[in-house]
Tab-separated table of C-alpha atoms and ligand atoms in Angstrom:
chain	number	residue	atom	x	y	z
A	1	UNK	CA	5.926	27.449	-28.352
A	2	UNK	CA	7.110	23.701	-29.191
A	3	UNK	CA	3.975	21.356	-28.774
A	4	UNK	CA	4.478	17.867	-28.100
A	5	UNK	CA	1.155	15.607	-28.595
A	6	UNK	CA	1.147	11.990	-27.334
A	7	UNK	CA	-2.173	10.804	-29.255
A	8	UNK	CA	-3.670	7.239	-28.958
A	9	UNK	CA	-2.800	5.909	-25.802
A	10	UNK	CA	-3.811	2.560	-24.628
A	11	UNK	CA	-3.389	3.619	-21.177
A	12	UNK	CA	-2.867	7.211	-19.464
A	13	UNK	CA	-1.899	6.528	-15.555
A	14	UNK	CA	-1.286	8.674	-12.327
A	15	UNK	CA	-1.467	8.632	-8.818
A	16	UNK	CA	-4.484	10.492	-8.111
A	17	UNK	CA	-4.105	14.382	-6.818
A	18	UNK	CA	-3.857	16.518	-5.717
A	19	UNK	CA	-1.949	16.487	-2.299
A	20	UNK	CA	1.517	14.558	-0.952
A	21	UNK	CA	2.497	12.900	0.359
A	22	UNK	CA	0.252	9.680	-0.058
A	23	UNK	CA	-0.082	7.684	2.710
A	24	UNK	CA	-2.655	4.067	3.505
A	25	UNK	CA	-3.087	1.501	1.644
A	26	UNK	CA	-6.360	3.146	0.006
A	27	UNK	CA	-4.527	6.211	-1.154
A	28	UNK	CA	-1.564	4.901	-2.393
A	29	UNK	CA	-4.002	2.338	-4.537
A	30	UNK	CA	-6.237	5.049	-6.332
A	31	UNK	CA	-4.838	6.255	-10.105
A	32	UNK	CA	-6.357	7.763	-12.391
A	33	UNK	CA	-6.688	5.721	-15.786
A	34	UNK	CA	-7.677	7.270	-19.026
A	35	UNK	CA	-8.011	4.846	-21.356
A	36	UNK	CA	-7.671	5.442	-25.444
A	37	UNK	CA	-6.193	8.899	-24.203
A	38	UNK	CA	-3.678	11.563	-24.717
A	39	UNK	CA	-1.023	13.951	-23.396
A	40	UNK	CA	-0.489	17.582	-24.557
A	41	UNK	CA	3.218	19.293	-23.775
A	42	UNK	CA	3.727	22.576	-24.102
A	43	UNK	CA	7.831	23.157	-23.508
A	44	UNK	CA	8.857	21.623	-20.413
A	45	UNK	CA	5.348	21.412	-19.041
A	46	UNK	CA	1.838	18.462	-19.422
A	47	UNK	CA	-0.956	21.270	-20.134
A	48	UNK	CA	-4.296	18.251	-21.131
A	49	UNK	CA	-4.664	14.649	-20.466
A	50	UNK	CA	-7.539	13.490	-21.524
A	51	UNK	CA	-9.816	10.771	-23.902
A	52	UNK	CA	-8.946	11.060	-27.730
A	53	UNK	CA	-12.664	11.555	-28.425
A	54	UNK	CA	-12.312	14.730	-26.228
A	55	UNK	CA	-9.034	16.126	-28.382
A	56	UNK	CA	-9.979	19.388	-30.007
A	57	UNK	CA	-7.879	21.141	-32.388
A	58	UNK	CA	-4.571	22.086	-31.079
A	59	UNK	CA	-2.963	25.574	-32.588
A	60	UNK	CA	-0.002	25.689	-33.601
A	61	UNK	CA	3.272	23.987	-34.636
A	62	UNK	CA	2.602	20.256	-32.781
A	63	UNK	CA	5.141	17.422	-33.106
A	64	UNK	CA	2.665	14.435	-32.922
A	65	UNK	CA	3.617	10.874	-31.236
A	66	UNK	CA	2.145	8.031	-31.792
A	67	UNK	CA	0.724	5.830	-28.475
A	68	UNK	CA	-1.163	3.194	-30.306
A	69	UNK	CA	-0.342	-0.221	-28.106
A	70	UNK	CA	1.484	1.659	-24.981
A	71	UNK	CA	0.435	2.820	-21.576
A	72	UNK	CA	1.970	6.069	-20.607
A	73	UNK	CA	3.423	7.092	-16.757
A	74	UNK	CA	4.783	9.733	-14.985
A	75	UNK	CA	7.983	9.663	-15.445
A	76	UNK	CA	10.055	7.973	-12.384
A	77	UNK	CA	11.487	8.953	-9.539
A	78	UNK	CA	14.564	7.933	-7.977
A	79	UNK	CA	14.814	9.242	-4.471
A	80	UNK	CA	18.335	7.266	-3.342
A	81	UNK	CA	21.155	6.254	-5.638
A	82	UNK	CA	24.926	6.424	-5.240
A	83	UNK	CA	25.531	7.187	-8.907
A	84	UNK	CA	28.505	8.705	-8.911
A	85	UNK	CA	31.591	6.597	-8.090
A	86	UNK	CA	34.396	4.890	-10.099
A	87	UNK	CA	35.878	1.250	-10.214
A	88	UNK	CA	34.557	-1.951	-10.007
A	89	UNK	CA	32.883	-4.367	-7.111
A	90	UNK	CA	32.830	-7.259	-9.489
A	91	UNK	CA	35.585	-9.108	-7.014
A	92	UNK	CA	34.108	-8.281	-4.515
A	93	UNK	CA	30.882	-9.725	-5.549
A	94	UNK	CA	32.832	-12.607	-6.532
A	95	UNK	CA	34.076	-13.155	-3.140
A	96	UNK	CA	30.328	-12.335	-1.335
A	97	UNK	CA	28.900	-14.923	-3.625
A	98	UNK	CA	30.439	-17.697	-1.706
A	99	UNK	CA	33.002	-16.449	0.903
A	100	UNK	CA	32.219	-13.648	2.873
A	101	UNK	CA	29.869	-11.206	4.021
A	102	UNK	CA	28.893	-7.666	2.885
A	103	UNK	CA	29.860	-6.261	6.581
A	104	UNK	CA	33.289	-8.272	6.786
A	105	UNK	CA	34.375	-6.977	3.551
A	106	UNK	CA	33.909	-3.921	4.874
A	107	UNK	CA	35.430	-4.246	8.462
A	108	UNK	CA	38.919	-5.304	6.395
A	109	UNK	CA	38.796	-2.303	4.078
A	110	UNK	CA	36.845	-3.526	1.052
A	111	UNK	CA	33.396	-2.752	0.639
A	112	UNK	CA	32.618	1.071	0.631
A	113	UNK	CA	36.315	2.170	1.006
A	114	UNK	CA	37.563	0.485	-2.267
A	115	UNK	CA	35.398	2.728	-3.885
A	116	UNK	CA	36.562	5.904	-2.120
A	117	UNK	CA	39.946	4.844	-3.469
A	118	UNK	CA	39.333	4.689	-7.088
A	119	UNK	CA	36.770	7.504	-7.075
A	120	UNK	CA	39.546	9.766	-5.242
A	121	UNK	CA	41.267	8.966	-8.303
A	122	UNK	CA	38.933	9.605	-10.932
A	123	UNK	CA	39.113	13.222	-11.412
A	124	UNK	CA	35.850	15.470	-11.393
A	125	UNK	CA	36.023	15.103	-15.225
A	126	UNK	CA	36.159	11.478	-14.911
A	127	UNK	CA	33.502	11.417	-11.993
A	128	UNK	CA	31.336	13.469	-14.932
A	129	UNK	CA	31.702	10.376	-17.380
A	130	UNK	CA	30.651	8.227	-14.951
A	131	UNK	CA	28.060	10.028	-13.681
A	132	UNK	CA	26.345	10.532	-17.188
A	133	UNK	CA	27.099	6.769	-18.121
A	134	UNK	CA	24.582	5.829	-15.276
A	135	UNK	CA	22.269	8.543	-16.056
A	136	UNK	CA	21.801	7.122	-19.435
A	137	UNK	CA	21.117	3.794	-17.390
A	138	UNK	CA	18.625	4.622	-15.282
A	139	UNK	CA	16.486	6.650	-18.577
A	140	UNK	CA	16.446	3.666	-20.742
A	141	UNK	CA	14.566	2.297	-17.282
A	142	UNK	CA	12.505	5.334	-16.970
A	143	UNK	CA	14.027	7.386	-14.687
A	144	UNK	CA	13.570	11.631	-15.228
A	145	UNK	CA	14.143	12.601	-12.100
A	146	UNK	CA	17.335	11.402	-9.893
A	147	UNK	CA	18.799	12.009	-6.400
A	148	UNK	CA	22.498	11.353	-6.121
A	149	UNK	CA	24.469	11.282	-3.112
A	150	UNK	CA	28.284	11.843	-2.355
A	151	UNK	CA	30.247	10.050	0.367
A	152	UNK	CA	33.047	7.902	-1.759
A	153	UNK	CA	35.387	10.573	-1.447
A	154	UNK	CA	35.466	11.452	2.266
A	155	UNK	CA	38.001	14.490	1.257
A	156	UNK	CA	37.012	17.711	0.989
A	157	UNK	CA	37.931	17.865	-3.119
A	158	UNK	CA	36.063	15.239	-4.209
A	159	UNK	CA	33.386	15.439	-1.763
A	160	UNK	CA	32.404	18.661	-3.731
A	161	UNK	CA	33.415	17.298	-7.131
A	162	UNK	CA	30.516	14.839	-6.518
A	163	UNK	CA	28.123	17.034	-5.619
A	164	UNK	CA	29.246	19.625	-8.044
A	165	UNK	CA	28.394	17.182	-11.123
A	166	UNK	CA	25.482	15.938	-10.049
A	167	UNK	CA	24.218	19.098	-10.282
A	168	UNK	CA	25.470	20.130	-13.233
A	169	UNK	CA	23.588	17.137	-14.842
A	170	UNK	CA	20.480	18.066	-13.118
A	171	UNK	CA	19.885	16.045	-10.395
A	172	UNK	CA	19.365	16.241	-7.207
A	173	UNK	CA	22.444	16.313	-4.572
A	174	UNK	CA	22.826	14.701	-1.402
A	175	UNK	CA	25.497	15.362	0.585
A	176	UNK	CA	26.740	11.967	2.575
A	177	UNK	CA	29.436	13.054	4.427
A	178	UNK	CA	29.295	10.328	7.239
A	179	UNK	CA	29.318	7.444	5.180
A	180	UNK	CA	32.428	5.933	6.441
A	181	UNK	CA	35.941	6.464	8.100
A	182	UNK	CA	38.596	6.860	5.680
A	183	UNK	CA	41.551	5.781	5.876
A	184	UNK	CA	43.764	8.849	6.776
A	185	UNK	CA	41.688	9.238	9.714
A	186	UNK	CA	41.620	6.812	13.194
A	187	UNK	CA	38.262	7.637	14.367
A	188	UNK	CA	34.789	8.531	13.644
A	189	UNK	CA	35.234	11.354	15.597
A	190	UNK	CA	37.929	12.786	14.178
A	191	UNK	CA	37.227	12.325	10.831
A	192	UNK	CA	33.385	14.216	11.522
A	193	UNK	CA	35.835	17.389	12.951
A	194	UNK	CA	37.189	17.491	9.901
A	195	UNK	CA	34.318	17.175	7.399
A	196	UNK	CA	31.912	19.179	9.589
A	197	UNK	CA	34.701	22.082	9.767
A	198	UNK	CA	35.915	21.732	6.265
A	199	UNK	CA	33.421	20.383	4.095
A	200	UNK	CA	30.336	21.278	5.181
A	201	UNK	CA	30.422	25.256	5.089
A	202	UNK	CA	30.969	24.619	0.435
A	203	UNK	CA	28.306	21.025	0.601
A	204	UNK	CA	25.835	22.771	2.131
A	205	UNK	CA	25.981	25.033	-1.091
A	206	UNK	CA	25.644	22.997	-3.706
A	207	UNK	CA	23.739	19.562	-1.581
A	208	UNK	CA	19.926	19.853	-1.095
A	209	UNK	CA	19.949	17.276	1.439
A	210	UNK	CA	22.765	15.674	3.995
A	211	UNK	CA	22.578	11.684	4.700
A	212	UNK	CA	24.374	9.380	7.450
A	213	UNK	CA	25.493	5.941	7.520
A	214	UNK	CA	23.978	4.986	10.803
A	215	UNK	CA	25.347	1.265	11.427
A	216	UNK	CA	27.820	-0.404	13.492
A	217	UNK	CA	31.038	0.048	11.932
A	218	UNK	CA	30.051	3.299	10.457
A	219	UNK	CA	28.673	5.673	12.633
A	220	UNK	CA	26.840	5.427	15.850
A	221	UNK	CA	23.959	7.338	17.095
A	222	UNK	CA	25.643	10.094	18.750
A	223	UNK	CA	28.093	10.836	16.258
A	224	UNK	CA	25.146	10.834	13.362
A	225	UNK	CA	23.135	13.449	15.377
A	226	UNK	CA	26.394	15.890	16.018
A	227	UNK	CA	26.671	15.486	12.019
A	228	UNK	CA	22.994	16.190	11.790
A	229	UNK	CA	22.062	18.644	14.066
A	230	UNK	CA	25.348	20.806	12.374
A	231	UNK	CA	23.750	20.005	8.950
A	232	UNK	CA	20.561	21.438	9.728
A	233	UNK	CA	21.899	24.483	11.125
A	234	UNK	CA	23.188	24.620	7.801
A	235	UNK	CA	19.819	24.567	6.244
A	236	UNK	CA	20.085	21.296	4.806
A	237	UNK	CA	17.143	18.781	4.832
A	238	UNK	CA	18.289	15.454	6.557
A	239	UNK	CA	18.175	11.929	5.495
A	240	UNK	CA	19.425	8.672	7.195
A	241	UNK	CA	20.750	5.056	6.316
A	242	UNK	CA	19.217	3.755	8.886
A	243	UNK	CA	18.383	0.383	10.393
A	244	UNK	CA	20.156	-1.614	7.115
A	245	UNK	CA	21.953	-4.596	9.436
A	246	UNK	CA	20.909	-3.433	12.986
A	247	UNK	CA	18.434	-1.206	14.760
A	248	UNK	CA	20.916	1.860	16.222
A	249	UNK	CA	18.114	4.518	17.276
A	250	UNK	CA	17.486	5.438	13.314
A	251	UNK	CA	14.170	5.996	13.687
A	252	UNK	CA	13.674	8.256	17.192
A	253	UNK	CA	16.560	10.241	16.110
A	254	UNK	CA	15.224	10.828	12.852
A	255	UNK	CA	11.903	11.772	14.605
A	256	UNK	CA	13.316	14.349	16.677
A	257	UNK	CA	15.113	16.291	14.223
A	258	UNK	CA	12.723	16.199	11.724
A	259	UNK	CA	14.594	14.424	9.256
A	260	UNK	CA	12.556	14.076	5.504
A	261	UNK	CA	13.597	10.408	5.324
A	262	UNK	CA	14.877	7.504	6.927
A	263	UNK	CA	16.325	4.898	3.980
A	264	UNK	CA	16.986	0.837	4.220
A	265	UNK	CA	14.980	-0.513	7.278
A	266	UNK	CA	15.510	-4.038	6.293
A	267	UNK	CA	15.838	-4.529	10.606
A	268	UNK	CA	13.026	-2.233	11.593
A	269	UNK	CA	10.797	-4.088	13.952
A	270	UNK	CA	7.081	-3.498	14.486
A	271	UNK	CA	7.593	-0.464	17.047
A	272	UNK	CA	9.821	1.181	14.877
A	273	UNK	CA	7.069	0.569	12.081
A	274	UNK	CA	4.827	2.388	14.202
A	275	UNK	CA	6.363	5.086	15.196
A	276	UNK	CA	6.709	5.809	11.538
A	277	UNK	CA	3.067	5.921	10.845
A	278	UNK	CA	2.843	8.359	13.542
A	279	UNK	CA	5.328	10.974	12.732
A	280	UNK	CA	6.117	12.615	8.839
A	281	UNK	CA	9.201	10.756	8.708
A	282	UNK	CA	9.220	9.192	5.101
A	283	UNK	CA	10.369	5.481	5.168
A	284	UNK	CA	12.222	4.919	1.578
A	285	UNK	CA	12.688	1.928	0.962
A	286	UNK	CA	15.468	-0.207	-1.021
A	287	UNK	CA	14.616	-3.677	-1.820
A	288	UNK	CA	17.297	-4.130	-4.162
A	289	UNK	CA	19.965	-3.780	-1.543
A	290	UNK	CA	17.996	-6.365	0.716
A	291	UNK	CA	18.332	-8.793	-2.123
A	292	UNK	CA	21.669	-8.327	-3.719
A	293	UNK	CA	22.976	-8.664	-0.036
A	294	UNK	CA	20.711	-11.416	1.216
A	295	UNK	CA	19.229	-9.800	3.366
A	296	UNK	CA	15.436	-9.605	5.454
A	297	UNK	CA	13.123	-6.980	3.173
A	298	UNK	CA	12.070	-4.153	4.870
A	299	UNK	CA	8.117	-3.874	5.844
A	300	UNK	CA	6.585	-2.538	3.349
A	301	UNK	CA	3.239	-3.985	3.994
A	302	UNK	CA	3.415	-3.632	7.805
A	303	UNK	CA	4.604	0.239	6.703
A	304	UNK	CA	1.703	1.057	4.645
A	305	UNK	CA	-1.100	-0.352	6.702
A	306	UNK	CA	0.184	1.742	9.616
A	307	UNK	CA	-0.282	4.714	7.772
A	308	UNK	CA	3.467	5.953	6.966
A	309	UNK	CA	4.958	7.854	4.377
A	310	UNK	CA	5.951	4.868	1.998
A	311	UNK	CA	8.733	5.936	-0.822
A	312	UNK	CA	11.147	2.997	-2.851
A	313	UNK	CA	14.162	3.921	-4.874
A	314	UNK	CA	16.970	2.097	-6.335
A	315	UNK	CA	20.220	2.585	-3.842
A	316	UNK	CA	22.206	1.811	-7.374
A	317	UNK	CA	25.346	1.558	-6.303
A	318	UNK	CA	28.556	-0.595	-6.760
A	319	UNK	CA	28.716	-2.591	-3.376
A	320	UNK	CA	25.041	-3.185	-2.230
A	321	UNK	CA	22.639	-2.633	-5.078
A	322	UNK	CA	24.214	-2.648	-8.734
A	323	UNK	CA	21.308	-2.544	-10.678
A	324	UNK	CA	19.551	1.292	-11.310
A	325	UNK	CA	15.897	-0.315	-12.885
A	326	UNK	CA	12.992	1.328	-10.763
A	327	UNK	CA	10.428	-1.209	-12.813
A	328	UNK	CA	12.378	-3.647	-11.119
A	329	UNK	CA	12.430	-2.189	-7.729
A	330	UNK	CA	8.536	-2.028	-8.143
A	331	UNK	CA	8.850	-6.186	-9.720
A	332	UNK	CA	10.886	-6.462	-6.067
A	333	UNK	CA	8.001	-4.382	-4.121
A	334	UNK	CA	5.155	-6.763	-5.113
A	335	UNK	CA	6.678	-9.636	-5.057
A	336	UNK	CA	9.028	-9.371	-1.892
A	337	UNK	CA	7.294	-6.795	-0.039
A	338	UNK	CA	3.398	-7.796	-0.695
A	339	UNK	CA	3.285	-4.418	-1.847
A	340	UNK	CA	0.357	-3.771	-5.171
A	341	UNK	CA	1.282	-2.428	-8.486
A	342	UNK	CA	0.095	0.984	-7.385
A	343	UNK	CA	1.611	1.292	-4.403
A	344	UNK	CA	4.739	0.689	-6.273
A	345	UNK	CA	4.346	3.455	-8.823
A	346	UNK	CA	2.899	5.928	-6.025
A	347	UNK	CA	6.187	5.028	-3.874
A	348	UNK	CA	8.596	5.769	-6.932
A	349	UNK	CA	6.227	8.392	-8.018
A	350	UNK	CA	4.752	11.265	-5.972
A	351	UNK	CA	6.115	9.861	-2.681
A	352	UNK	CA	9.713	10.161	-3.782
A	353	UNK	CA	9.122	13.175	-4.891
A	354	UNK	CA	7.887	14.485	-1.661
A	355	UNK	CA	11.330	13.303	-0.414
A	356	UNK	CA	12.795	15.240	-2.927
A	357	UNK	CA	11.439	18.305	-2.253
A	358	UNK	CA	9.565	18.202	-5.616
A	359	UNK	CA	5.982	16.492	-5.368
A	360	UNK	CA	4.541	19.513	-6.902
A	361	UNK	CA	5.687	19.280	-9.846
A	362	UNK	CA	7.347	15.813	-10.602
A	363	UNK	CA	5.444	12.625	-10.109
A	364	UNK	CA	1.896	12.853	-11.863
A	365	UNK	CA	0.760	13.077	-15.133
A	366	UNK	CA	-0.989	16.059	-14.796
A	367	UNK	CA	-1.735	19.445	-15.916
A	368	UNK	CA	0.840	22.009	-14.600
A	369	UNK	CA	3.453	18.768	-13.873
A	370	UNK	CA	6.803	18.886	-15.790
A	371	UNK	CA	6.583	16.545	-19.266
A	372	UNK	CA	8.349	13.817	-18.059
A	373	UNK	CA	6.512	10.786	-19.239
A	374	UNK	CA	7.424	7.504	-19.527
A	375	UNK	CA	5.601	4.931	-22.906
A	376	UNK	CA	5.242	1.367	-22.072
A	377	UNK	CA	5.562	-1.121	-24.974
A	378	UNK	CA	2.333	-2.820	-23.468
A	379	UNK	CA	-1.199	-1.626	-23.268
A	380	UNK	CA	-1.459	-2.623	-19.669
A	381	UNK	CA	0.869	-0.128	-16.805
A	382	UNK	CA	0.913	-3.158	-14.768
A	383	UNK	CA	3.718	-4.815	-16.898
A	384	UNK	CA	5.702	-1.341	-15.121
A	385	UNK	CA	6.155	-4.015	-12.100
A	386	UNK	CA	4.687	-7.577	-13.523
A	387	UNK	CA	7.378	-8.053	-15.984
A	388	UNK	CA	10.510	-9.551	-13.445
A	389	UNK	CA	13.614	-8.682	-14.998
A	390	UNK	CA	12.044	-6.737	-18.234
A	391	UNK	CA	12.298	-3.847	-19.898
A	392	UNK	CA	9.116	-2.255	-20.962
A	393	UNK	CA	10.411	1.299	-21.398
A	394	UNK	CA	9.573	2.295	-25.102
A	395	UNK	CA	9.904	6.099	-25.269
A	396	UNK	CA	11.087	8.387	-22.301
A	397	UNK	CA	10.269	11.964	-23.014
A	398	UNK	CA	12.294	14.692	-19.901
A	399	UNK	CA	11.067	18.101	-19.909
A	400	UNK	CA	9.322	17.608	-22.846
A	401	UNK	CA	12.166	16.293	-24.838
A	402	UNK	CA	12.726	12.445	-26.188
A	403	UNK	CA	15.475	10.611	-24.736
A	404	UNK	CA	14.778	7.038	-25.009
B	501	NIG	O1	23.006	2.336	0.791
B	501	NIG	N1	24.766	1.347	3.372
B	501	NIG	C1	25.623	2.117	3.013
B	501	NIG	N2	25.758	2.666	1.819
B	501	NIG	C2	25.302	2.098	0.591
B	501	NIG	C3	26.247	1.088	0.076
B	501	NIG	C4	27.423	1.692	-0.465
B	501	NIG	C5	28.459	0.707	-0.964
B	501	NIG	O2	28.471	-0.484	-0.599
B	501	NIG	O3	29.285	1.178	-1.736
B	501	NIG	C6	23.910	1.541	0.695
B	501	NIG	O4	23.668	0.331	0.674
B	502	FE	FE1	22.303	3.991	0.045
C-alpha cells in the first residue's frame, strides 16, 4: 500500500464535522486548525491528521512531503462550471466592454449561441482537448473535484459528447438541456419536445444532475418545470439558473420539486432569501459572473444569516465568467459578498459537495475523506481568499497523487 506523508505543516484546516450540509453563520465559521501538523494517505484515501509531536512511526514504504512554510486544505470543490465548450468570447467581450449588454448580445444570436456553434463543430475528440485544457486550469487553482455541465450543443450528438467526456475525465456531469433555443428550432417549446423525447432517455445515463436556464429569453417558468418534472422522473437530481437578471419563480419552483440547488441569484430579493433558509434548497452562488457582467452580487450575507444552504463555485465559462480560480471566487465572497474566510472555504468545500452528491467523502481533511489536499505557499489558509488576484496553490495532491 503506497503511503503518502505530508509532515511539517504550518497549518492543517477543515470545516469542522461531521454532518452537511453546513448552514448559519456559526457553523459555516468553525474549522478545525492543527497547527505544526500532518497528513497521512494511504492510496486514494486521508487515514491521520494530526500534531507532528503526535506522529508515531509509520510502517511501511512512505513517500514523505515536505510542509515546512504551507497551510494545507481540502482540496476544492467546484459545484458549477461550463467547462466544456470551444471558441472564443474575446469579441464579444470586446464589444460588452463598451457597447452592449450581456442580454442583447444574446437576444441577436451572440452570447450563448456562438458557442453552440463552434462547440457543434469541435468534435467529441476536440471537446476532450478542451475539456482537459481547463481541467489543468482549475488544478493549478486547487480544484480536485469538478461539476461540468452540457448545454452548448443543444443537439442530441453533442449533447452526449459533453457529458460523455466529462465523465470520462472524472467529473461530475450535469446535463443542461434547456439552456437556450437553437437555432434550427422556432420555439422554446418545440425545441424542449425534441430534447425531452430525444435526448433525455441517453443524458439521463451518463448526467448526475439536469439544470435550466430560467430567464427571460431563455426559458420561462412553465417550460423549466415540464423539463424538470420529466427529468426527475428520470431519476436525475435537479438544479436551476435561476434569478441571474430577473426574478421568474426560481425559487418556489425549485422548492416544490425538490430541486438540490438553485445557482446565480444576483436578483433574489429578501423573500426569496427567506424562503431559502426555510426549505433544503442549496443557494450556489457565482460571484464571478455578477462581476464579469456588472452585475448586483447575490446575498450572501443576507443568505447565511437566514440560515440557508450557502455553496459558491466558479460558473467558468466563455460568455459570463471566464476565469475557473475558486481562491478567487472566495477573494470575490469576502470582499463583495461580506462573506468571512471560512464561510468561503466551507461554501467551496463541504457545501458544494453536498450539491454534488459527495459531502461524505470530498470536502474535509479528514480521516476516511479522499486525499485530495491542496498546500498553500503561506503559513496562514487565509491567503486561500486574502490574496485578490493570487495564486497561492503550491502542491495539489488528487486521490492521493501530485498534480500541481
Ligand atoms: O451560468 N446563464 C446562463 N448560462 C451561463 C452563461 C453561459 C454563457 O454565456 O456561455 C451562466 O452564466
Ligand atoms: Fe452557469
Amino acid at each position: 500500500m503506497a503511503k503518502l506523508l505530508i509532515r511539517d505543516l504550518a497549518q492543517v484546516v477543515s470545516p469542522r464535522g461531521p454532518g452537511f450540509p453546513v448552514r448559519g453563520r456559526e457553523a459555516m465559521r468553525a474549522l478545525d486548525v492543527v497547527e505544526n501538523g500532518y497528513v497521512l494517505c494511504e492510496e486514494d484515501v486521508i487515514v491521520e491528521v494530526g500534531r507532528m509531536a503526535d506522529l508515531g512511526p509509520v510502517d511501511g514504504e512512505v513517500r514523505e512531503l515536505d510542509g515546512r512554510g504551507r497551510a494545507a486544505l481540502p482540496g476544492l470543490v467546484d459545484c458549477h462550471t461550463h467547462a466544456v465548450f470551444a471558441g472564443s468570447r474575446a469579441q464579444e467581450f470586446e464589444l460588452r466592454s463598451a457597447e452592449a449588454s450581456y442580454e442583447e448580445l444574446h437576444a441577436v444570436g451572440g452570447g450563448i449561441l456562438s458557442t453552440v456553434e463552434a462547440t457543434r463543430a469541435a468534435g467529441q475528440d476536440g471537446l476532450r482537448a478542451a475539456l482537459e485544457r481547463h481541467r489543468r486550469w482549475m488544478l493549478a487553482s486547487g480544484t480536485t473535484t469538478v461539476e461540468a455541465k452540457s448545454g452548448y450543443g443543444l443537439d442530441r450528438e453533442t449533447e452526449l459528447a459533453m457529458l460523455r467526456v466529462v465523465r470520462d475525465a472524472g467529473g461530475v456531469p450535469t446535463w443542461l438541456g434547456a439552456h437556450a433555443v437553437p437555432p434550427e428550432f422556432s420555439s422554446a417549446d418545440d425545441y424542449l419536445d425534441f430534447a425531452l423525447a430525444e435526448v433525455l432517455p441517453e443524458a439521463a445515463q451518463l448526467a448526475e444532475a439536469a439544470d435550466v436556464f430560467l430567464e427571460r429569453g431563455a426559458f420561462d417558468a412553465s417550460q423549466a418545470r415540464r423539463y424538470l418534472e420529466a427529468c426527475k422522473e428520470a431519476g436525475l437530481r435537479l438544479r436551476l439558473h435561476a434569478d441571474q437578471f430577473t426574478e421568474a419563480g426560481g425559487i418556489p419552483l425549485a422548492l416544490e420539486l425538490g430541486a438540490i440547488s438553485v445557482d446565480h441569484l444576483e436578483a433574489t430579493r429578501p423573500e426569496g432569501v427567506r424562503m431559502l433558509a426555510a426549505g433544503d434548497v442549496a443557494a450556489v452562488l457565482l460571484p464571478v459572473a455578477a462581476l464579469f457582467l456588472g452585475r448586483p452580487m447575490p446575498p450572501g450575507r443576507e443568505l447565511i444569516d437566514a440560515g440557508a444552504i450557502v455553496a459558491l463555485a466558479s460558473d467558468f465559462n466563455p460568455g459570463s465568467a471566464f476565469a475557473e480560480s475558486l481562491p478567487l471566487v472566495c477573494s470575490l465572497a469576502c470582499t463583495q459578498l461580506h462573506m468571512t474566510p471560512a464561510e468561503a472555504l466551507t461554501a467551496c468545500t463541504v457545501n458544494a459537495a453536498h450539491v454534488l452528491g459527495r459531502a461524505d467523502r470530498v470536502g474535509r481533511l479528514t480521516p476516511g475523506y479522499a486525499a485530495d489536499v491542496l498546500l498553500l505557499d503561506a503559513p496562514d489558509w487565509r491567503y486561500l481568499a486574502y490574496h485578490l488576484g493570487g495564486n497561492h496553490v503550491a502542491e495539489v495532491i488528487q486521490a492521493g497523487v501530485l498534480t500541481a
